[in-house]
Structure formats: structure tokens, C-alpha cells
PDB file of C-alpha atoms and ligand atoms in Angstrom:
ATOM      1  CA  UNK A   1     145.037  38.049 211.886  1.00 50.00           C
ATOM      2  CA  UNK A   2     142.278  39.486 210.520  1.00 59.00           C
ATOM      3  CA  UNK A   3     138.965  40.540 211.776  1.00 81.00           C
ATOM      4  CA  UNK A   4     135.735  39.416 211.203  1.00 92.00           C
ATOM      5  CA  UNK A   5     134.147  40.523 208.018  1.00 95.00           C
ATOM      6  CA  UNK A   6     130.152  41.090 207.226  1.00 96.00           C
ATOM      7  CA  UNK A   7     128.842  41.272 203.887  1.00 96.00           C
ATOM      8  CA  UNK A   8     126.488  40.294 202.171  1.00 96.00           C
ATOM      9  CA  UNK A   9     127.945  40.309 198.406  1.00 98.00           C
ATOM     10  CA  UNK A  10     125.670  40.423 195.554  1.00 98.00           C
ATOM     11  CA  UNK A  11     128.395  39.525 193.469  1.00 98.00           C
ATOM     12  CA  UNK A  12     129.233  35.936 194.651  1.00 97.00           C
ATOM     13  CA  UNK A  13     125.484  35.043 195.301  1.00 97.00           C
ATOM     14  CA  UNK A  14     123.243  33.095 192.447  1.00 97.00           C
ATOM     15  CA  UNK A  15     120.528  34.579 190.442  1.00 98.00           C
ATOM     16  CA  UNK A  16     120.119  37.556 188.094  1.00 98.00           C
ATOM     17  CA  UNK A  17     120.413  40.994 188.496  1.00 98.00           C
ATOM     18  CA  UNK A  18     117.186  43.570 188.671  1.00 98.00           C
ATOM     19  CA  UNK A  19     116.733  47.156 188.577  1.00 98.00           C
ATOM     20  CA  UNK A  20     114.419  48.801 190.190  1.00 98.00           C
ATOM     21  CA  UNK A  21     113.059  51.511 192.248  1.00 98.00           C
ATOM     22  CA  UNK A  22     111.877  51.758 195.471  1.00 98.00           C
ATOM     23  CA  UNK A  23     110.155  55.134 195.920  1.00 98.00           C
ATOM     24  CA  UNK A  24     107.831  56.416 193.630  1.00 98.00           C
ATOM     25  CA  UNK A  25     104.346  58.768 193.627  1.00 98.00           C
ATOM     26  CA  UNK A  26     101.093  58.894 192.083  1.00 98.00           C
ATOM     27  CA  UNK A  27      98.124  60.120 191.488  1.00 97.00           C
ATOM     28  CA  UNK A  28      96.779  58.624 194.609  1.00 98.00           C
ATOM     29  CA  UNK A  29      98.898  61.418 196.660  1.00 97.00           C
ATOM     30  CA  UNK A  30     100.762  64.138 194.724  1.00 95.00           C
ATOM     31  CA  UNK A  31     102.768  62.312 191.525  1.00 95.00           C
ATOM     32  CA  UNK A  32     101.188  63.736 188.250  1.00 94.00           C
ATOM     33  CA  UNK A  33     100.817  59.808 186.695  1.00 96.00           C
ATOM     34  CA  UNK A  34      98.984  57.134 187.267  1.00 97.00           C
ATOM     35  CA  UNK A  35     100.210  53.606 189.169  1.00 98.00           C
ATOM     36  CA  UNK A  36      99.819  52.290 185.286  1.00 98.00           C
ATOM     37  CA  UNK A  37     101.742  55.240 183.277  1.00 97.00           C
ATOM     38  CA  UNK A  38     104.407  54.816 186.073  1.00 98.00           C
ATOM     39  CA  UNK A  39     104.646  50.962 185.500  1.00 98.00           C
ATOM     40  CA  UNK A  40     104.753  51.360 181.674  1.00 97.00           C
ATOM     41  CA  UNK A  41     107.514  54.692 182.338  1.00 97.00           C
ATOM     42  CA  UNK A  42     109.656  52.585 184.469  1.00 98.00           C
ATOM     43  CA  UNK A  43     109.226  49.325 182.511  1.00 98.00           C
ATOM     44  CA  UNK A  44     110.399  50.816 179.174  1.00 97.00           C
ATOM     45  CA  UNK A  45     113.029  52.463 180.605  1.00 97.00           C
ATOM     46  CA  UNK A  46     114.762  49.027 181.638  1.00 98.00           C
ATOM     47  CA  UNK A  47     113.506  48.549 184.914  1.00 98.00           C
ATOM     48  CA  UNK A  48     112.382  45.101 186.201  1.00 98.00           C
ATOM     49  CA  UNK A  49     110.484  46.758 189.274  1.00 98.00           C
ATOM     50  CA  UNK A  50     108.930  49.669 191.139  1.00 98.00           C
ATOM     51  CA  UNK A  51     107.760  50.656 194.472  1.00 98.00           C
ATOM     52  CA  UNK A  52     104.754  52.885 194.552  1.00 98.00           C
ATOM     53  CA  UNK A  53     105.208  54.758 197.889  1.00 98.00           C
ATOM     54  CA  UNK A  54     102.404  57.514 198.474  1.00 98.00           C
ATOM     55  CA  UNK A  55     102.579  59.796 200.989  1.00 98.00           C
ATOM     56  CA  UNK A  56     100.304  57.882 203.743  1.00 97.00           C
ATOM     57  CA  UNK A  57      98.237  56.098 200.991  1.00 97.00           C
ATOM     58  CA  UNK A  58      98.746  52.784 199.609  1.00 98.00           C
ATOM     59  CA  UNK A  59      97.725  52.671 195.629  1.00 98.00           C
ATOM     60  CA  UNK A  60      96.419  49.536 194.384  1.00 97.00           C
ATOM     61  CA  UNK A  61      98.715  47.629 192.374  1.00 98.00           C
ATOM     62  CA  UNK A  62      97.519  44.311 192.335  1.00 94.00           C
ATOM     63  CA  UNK A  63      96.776  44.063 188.732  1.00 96.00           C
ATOM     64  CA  UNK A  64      99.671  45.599 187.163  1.00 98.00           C
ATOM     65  CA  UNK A  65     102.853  43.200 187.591  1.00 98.00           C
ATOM     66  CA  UNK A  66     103.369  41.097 184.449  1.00 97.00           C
ATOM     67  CA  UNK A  67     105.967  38.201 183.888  1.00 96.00           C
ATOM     68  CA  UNK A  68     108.916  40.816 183.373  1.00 97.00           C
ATOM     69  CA  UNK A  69     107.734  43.766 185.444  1.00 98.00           C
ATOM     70  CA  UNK A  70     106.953  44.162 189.248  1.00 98.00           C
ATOM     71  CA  UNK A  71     104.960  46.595 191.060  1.00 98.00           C
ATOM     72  CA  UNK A  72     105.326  46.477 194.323  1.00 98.00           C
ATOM     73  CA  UNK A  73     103.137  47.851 197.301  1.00 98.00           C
ATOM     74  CA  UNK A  74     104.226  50.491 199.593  1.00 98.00           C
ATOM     75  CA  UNK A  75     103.372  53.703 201.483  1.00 98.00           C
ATOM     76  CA  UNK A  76     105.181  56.375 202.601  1.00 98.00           C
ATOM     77  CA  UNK A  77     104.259  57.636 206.219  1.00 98.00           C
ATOM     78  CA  UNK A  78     105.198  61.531 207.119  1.00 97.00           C
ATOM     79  CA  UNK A  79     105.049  61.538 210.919  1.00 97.00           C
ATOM     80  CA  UNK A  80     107.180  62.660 213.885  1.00 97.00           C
ATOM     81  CA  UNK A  81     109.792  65.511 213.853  1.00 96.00           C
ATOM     82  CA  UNK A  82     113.661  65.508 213.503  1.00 96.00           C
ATOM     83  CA  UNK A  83     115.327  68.170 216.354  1.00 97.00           C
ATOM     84  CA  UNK A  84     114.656  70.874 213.316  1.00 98.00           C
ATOM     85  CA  UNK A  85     111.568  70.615 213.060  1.00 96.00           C
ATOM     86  CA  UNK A  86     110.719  68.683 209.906  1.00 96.00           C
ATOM     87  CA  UNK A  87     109.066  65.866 209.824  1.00 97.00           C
ATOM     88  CA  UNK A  88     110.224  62.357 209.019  1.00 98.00           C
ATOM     89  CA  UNK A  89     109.381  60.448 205.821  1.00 98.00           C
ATOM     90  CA  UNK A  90     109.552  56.854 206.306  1.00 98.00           C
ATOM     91  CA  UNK A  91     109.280  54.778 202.907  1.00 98.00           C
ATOM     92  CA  UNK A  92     107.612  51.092 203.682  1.00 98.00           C
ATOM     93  CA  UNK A  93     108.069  48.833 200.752  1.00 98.00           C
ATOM     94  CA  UNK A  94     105.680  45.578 200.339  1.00 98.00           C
ATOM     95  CA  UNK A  95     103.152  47.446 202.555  1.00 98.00           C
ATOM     96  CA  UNK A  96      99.333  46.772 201.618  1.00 97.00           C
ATOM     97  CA  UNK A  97      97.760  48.550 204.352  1.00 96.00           C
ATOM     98  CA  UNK A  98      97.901  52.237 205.257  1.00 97.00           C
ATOM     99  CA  UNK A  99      99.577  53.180 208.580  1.00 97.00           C
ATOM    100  CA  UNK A 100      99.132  55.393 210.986  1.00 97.00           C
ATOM    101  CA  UNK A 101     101.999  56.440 213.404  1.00 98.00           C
ATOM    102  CA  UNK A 102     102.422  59.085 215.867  1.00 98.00           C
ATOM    103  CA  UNK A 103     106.322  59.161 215.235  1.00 98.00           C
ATOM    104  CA  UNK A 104     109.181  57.811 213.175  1.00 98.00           C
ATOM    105  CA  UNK A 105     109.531  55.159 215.397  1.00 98.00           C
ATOM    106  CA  UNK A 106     105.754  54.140 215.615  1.00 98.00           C
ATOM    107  CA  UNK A 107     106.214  53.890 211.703  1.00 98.00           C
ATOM    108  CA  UNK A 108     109.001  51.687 211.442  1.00 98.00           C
ATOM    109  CA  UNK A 109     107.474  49.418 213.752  1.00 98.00           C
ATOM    110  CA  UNK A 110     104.663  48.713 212.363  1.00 98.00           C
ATOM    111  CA  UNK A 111     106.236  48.443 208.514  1.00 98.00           C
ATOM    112  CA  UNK A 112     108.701  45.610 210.250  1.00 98.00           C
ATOM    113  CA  UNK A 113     105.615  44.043 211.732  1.00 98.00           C
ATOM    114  CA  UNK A 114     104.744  43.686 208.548  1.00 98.00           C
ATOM    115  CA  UNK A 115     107.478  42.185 207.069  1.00 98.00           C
ATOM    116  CA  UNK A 116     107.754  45.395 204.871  1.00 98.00           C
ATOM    117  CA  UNK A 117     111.442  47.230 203.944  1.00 98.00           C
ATOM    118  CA  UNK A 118     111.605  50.005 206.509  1.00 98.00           C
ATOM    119  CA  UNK A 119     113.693  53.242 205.322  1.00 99.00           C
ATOM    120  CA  UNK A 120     114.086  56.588 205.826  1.00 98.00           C
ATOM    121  CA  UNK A 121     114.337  58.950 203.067  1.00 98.00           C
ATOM    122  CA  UNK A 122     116.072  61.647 202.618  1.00 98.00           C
ATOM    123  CA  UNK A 123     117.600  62.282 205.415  1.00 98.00           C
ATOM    124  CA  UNK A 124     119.453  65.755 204.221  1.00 98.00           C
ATOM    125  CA  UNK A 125     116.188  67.418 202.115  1.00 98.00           C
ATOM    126  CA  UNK A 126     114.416  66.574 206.166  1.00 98.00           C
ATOM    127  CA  UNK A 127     117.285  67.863 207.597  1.00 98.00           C
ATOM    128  CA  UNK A 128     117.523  65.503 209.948  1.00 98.00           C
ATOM    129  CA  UNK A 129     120.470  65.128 212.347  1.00 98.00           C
ATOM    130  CA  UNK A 130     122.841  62.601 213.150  1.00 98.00           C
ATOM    131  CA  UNK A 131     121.031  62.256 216.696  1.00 98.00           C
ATOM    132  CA  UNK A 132     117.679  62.144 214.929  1.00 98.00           C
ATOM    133  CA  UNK A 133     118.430  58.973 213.039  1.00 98.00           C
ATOM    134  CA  UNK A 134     120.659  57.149 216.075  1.00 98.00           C
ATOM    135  CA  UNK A 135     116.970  57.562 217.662  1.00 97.00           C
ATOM    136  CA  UNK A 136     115.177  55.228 215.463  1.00 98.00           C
ATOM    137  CA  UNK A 137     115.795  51.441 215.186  1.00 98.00           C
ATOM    138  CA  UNK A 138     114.903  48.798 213.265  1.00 98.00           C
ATOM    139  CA  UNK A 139     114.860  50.454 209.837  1.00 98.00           C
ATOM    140  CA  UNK A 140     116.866  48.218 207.282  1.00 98.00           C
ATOM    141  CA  UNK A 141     118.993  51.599 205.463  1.00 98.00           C
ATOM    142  CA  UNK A 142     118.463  55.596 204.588  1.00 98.00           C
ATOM    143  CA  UNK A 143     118.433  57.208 201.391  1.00 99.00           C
ATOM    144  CA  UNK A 144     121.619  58.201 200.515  1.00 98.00           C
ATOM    145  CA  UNK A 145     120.798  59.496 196.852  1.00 98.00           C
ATOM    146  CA  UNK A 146     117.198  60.789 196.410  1.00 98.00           C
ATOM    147  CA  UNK A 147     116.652  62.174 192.161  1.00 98.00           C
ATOM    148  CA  UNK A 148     113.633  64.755 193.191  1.00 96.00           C
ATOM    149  CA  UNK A 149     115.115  66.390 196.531  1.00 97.00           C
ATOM    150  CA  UNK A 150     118.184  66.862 193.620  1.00 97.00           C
ATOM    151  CA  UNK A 151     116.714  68.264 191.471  1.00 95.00           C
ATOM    152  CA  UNK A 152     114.155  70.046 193.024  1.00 93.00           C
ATOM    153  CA  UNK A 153     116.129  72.030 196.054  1.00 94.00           C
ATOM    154  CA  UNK A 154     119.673  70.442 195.941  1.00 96.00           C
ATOM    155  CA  UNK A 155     119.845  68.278 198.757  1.00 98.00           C
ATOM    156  CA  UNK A 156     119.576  65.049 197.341  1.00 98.00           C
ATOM    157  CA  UNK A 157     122.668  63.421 198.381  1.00 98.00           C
ATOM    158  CA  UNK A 158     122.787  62.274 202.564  1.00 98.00           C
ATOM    159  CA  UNK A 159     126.032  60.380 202.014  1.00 98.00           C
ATOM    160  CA  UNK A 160     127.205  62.218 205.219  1.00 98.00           C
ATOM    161  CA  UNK A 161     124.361  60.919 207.339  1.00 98.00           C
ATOM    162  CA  UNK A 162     125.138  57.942 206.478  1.00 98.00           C
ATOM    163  CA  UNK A 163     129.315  57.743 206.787  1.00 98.00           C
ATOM    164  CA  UNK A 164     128.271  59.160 210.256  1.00 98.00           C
ATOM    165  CA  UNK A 165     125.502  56.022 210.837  1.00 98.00           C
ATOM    166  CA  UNK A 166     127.913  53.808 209.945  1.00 98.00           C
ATOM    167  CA  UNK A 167     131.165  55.154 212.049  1.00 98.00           C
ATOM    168  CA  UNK A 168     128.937  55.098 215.354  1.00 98.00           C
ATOM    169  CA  UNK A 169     128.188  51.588 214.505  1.00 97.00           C
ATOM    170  CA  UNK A 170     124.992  50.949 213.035  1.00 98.00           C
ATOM    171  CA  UNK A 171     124.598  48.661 210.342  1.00 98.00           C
ATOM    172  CA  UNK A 172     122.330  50.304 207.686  1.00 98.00           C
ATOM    173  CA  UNK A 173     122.386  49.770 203.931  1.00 98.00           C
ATOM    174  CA  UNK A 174     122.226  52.562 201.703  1.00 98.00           C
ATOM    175  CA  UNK A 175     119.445  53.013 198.630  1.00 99.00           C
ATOM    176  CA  UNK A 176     119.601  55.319 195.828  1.00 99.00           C
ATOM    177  CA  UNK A 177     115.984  56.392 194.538  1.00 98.00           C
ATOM    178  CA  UNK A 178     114.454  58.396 192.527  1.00 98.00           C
ATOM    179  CA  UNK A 179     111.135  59.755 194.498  1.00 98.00           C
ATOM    180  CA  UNK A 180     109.373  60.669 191.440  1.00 96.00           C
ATOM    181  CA  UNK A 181     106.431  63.100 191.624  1.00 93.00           C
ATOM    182  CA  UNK A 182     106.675  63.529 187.555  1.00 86.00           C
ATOM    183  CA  UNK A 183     105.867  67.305 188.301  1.00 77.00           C
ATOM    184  CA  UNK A 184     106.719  70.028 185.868  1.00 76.00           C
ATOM    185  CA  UNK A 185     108.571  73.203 186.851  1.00 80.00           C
ATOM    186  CA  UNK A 186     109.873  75.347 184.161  1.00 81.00           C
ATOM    187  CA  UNK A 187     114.036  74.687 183.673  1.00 83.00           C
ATOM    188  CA  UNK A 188     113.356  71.384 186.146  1.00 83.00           C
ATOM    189  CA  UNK A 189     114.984  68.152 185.124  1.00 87.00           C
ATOM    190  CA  UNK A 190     112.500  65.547 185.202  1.00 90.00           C
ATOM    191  CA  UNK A 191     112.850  63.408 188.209  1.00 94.00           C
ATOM    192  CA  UNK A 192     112.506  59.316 187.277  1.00 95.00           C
ATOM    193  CA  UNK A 193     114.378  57.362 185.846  1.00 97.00           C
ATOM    194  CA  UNK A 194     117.537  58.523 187.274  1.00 98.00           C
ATOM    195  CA  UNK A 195     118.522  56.769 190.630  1.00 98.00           C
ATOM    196  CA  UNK A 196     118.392  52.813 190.999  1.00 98.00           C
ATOM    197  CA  UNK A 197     119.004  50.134 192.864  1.00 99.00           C
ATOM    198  CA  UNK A 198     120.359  46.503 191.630  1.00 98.00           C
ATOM    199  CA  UNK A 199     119.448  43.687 193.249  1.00 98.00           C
ATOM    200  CA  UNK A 200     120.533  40.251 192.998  1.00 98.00           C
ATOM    201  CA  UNK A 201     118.022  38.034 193.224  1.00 98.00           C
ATOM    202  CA  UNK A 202     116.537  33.836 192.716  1.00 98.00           C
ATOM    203  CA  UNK A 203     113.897  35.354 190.168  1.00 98.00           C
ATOM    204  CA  UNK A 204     111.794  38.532 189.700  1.00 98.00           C
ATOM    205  CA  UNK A 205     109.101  37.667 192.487  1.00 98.00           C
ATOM    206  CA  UNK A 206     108.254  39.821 195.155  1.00 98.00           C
ATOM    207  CA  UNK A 207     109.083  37.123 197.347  1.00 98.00           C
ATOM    208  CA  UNK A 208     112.639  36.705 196.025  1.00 98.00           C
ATOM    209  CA  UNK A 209     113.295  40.504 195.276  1.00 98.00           C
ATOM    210  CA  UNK A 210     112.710  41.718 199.278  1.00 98.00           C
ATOM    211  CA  UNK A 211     114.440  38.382 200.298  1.00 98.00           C
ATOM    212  CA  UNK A 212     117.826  40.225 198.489  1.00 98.00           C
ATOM    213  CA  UNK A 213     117.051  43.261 199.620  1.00 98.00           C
ATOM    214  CA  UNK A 214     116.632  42.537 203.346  1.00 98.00           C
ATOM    215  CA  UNK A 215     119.877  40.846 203.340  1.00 98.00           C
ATOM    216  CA  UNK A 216     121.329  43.823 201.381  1.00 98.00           C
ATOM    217  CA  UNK A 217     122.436  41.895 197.947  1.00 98.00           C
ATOM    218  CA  UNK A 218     121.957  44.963 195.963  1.00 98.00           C
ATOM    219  CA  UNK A 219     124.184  48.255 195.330  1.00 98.00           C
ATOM    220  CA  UNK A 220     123.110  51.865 194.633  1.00 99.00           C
ATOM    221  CA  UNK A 221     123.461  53.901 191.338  1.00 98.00           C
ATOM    222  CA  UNK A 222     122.939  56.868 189.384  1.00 98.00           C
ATOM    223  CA  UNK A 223     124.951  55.552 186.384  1.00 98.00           C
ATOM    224  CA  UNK A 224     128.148  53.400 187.210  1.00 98.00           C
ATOM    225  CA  UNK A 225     128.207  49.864 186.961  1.00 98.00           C
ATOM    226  CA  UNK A 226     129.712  47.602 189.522  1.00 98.00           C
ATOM    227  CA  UNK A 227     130.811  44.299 187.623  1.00 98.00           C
ATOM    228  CA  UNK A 228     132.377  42.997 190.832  1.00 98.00           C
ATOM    229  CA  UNK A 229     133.514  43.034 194.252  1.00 98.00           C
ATOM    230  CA  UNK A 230     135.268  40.246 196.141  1.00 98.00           C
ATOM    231  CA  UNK A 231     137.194  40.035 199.655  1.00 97.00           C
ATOM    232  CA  UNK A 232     140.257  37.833 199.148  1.00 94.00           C
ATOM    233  CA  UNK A 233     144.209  37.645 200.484  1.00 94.00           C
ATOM    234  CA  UNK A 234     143.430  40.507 202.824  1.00 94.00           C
ATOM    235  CA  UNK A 235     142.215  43.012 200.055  1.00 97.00           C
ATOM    236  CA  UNK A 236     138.595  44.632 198.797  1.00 98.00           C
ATOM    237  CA  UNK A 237     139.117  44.090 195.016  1.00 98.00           C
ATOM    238  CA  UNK A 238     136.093  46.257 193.003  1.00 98.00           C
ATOM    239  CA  UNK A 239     135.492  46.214 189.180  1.00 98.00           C
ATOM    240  CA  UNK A 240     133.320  48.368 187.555  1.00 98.00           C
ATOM    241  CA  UNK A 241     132.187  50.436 184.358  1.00 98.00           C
ATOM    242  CA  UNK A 242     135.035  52.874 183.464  1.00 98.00           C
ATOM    243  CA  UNK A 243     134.809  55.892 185.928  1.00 98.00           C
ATOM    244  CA  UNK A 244     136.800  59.091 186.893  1.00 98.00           C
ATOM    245  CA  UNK A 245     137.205  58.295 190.342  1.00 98.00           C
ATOM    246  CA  UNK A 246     136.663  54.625 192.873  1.00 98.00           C
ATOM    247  CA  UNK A 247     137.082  55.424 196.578  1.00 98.00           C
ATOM    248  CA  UNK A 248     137.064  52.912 199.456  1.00 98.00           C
ATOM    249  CA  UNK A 249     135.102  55.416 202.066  1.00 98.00           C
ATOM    250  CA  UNK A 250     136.324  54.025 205.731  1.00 98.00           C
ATOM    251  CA  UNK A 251     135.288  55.163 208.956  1.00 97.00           C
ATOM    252  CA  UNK A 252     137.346  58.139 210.333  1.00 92.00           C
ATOM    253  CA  UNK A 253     138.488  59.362 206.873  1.00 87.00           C
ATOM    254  CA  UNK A 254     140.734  56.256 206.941  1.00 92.00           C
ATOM    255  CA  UNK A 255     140.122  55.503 203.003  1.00 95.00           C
ATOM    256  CA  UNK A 256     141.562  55.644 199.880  1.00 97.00           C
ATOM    257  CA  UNK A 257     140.835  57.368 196.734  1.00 98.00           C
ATOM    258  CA  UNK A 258     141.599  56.448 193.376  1.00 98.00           C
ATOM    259  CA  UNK A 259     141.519  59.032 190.393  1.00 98.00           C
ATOM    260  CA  UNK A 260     141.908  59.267 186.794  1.00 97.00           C
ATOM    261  CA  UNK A 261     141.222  62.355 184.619  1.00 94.00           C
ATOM    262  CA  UNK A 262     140.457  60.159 181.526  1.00 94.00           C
ATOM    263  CA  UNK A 263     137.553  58.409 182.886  1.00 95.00           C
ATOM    264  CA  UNK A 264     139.492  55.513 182.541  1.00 97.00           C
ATOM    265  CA  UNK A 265     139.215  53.131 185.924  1.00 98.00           C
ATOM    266  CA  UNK A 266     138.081  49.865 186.045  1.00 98.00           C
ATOM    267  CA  UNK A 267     139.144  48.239 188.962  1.00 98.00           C
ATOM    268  CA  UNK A 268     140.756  49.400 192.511  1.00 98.00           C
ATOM    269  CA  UNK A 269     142.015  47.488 195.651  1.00 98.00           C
ATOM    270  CA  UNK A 270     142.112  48.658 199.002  1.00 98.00           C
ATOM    271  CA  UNK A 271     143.915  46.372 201.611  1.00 97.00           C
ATOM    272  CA  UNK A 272     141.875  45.605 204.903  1.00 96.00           C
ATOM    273  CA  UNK A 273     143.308  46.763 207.585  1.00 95.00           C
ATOM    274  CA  UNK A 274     141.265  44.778 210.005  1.00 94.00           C
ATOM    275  CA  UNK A 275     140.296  47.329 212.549  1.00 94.00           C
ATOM    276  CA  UNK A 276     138.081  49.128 210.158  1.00 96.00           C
ATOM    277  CA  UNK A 277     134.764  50.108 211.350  1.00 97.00           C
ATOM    278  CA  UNK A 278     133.649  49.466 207.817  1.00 98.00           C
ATOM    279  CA  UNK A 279     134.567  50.210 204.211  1.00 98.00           C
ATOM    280  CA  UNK A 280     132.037  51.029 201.419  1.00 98.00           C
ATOM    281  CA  UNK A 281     132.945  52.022 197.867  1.00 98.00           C
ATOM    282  CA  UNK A 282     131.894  54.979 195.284  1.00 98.00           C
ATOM    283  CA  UNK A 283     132.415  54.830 191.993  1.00 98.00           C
ATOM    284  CA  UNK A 284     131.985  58.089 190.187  1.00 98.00           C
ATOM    285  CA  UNK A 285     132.251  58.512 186.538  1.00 98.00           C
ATOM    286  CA  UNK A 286     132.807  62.484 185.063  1.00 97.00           C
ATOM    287  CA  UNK A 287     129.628  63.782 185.280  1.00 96.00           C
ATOM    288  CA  UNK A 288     129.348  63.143 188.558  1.00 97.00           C
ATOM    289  CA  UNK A 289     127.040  59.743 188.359  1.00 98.00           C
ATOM    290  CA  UNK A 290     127.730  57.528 190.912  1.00 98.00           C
ATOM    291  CA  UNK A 291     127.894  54.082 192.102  1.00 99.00           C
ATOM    292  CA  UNK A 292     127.847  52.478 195.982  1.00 99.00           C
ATOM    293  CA  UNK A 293     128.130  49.364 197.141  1.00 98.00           C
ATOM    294  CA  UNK A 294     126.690  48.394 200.616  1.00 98.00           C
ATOM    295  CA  UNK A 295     129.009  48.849 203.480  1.00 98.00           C
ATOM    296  CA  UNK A 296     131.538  45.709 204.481  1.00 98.00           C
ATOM    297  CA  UNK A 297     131.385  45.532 208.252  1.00 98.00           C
ATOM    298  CA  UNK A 298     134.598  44.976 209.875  1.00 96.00           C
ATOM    299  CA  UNK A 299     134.527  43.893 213.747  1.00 87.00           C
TER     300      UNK A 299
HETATM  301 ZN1   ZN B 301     109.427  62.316 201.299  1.00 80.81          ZN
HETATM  302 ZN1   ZN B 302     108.386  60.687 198.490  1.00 80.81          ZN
END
């Protein structure tokens, strides 16, 4: 007999899929382009919407959504300090007011009070500790792909945090961003346009696109494409664009790997077990680009 199973799957659920991106700066804190120029950037490189998260500020977006782009509010609040010593960075998405917080925790609060998207970015470029993010509550996920930490000092990836989250039992989604400053460094890959979430949504609203997201109908990439995931007979059965490697990541190293040296895989199975903690998937194509689905909680 199984256990009980908690997702929330994109792929069965009505609407249409939109990309977007949830952290982004500009020239109202340190991002070299305006709220406009990032609209248009994003926009024309296939995105349906973008968060415009500066560091404590909120820019002023109002005027630039149109009927196939959206530019959300948001804000992103440095405050508190990790066990390390650096601070946290918590991103607050459909935020129109600036907040001030004393701590991490102070932050969160008053994003959720809002009924803004609380999460905490980049866990590993913070170097924050497992401890330092059991702390905090009520944020809906963590960063587990962020383009500029990447590209700028290597530390963009905080998968680990978040396998670690997840095995002690906390339900937290996982978003891929891109954090884009638009800054130029000599020999620097440019850092937009590179990390994404897809979200499955009624209609591109801000109403209906935070709706999916705070129920976590959306996966993370940084190329892949996940065409579909269902939970039947027992099994996790995922399709996606053709990819080097599709693992089932499970709590306690308990998953399963797939790999192909051609590039080649389309689709994977993993049987449930049913005392799983949870089981998330990666799908990660030869250069490395990679795709995650939200976790499936298994109680
Ligand atoms: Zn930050
Ligand atoms: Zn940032």
C-alpha cells in the first residue's frame, strides 16, 4: 500500500505555460538597465514575465506590463546574518512597498503579510548553512540555480541546501533565476537570460501567475524541457527534451540515475517506493543545462 503522495503537477493542471523570471536588478539599486530595457531584454528573449527585485527598493513598474508581457513588483531585502556571517537576501515577489526588517525572519513575515512570494536566494553564494535556513519559516522555496552568483564567483548552484531542506522535512519548492545586474566584467558571461522558471498558469495575469506559483505548478531550468511528469501504477514517469542524464534525487541518496552519452534520453521511470521522504527530478543535457521539477512529497 502506498503512501500518501503531494504534488502539485503542472503537467496535469489547465492553462498555458509561461516563462519567466523572478529576480532581476535595475537601475533603481545596482543593475546597469533600466525597469524598461529589462522588460524589452526579457520580452524579446521569449519571456512572458519578470520580477524586478532591487536590493531594498521597489522600482515602479506599473506602466510597463502589456497584453503579452508582465512586470511584476518586488524587492529584495538584505538583512540578518547566516552563522558565517553574511547576510541574508530575501527576494519578495508582488511586493509594492519597501520593507524594512531587522532579520531574515522579520522579512519573510512581512512579504507573506503581504501576500507576496517569499524566497531566499542563493543560499550557497551567502553561504548559508543548513541550520541557517531550518531557522526561517514561512518562505515558499530557495534558489537552487542563481545565473549571476555563476557566473560571477561560482557558487550559483545550492542544490545541496536544498536536498538537505527537503530530507529534514520541509516542504520548499525550488526556483532557478537569473539575478541579473547586466554588469560588465572583462571575460564575464552576461548574466540574463539564462535561468527560468515555467509556470503553468489560467492566463498571464499577475493574479493567475502567483496563484501557480504559490501552489508550486512550475519547474526550474537552465535549458531542458520537461514535456511531462505523471504518478501512475506505483511509478514517477518523466518526459523531457533529449538530455545526457534524468535522475530521480531521493532523500538519503536513495535515487536513481539514468545516463546516456549520446544525449539521447527522453523519458525515465523511477518506481515509488512509498517510504520516500520525497523524490525530485534533474534533467541535464551535455553542457551541463539543467532541468528540475518541484519535489513529490511522500508521507
Ligand atoms: Zn542577493
Ligand atoms: Zn539580487
Amino acid at each position: 500500500m502506498l503512501s500518501e503522495i503531494t504534488y502539485s503537477n503542472p503537467f496535469s493542471e489547465k492553462g498555458q505555460w509561461f516563462k519567466g523570471n523572478l529576480h532581476t536588478h535595475s537601475t533603481y539599486s545596482d543593475g546597469l538597465l533600466t525597469p524598461k530595457q529589462l522588460a524589452y531584454l526579457y520580452r524579446n528573449n521569449g519571456y512572458s514575465f519578470l520580477a524586478i527585485t532591487d536590493h531594498n527598493k521597489v522600482a515602479d513598474v506599473r506602466k510597463l506590463s502589456t497584453e503579452d508581457f508582465l512586470v511584476l513588483p518586488g524587492i529584495e531585502v538584505d538583512t540578518g546574518k547566516g552563522v558565517l556571517g553574511s547576510k541574508y537576501h530575501i527576494v519578495g515577489v508582488d511586493i509594492e512597498k519597501e520593507i524594512k526588517a531587522e532579520s531574515a525572519q522579520e522579512a519573510i513575515d512581512k512579504i507573506v503579510e503581504l501576500d507576496g512570494v517569499a524566497i531566499v536566494a542563493h543560499p550557497y553564494w551567502s553561504s548559508l548553512t543548513l541550520n541557517d535556513l531550518l531557522k526561517l519559516e514561512k518562505y515558499l522555496g530557495i534558489e537552487v540555480f542563481n545565473t549571476t552568483c555563476e557566473v560571477d564567483v561560482l557558487r550559483g548552484y545550492s542544490v545541496v541546501h536544498w536536498d538537505m531542506l527537503l530530507t529534514a522535512g520541509r516542504r520548499v519548492y525550488g526556483f532557478a533565476v537569473d539575478d541579473a545586474h547586466w554588469s560588465f566584467r572583462q571575460y564575464k558571461p552576461v548574466d540574463a537570460c539564462k535561468a527560468w522558471i515555467m509556470v503553468k498558469a489560467e492566463e498571464l495575469s499577475r493574479e493567475a501567475i502567483i496563484k501557480s506559483i504559490k501552489k508550486g505548478l512550475f519547474y526550474s531550468s537552465t535549458g531542458p524541457v520537461i514535456k511531462n511528469l505523471e504518478i501512475k501504477n506505483g511509478k514517477v514517469v518523466v518526459e523531457c527534451s533529449p538530455v545526457k542524464v534524468i535522475a530521480f534525487v531521493v532523500d538519503h541518496a536513495r535515487g536513481y540515475v539514468y545516463f546516456s552519452q549520446k544525449n539521447d534520453l527522453t523519458r525515465a521511470e523511477y518506481r515509488i517506493r512509498g517510504n520516500e521522504i520525497y523524490i525530485r527530478i534533474e534533467c541535464k543535457d551535455s553542457e551541463g543545462n539543467t532541468a528540475w521539477t518541484n519535489p513529490i512529497f511522500i508521507k
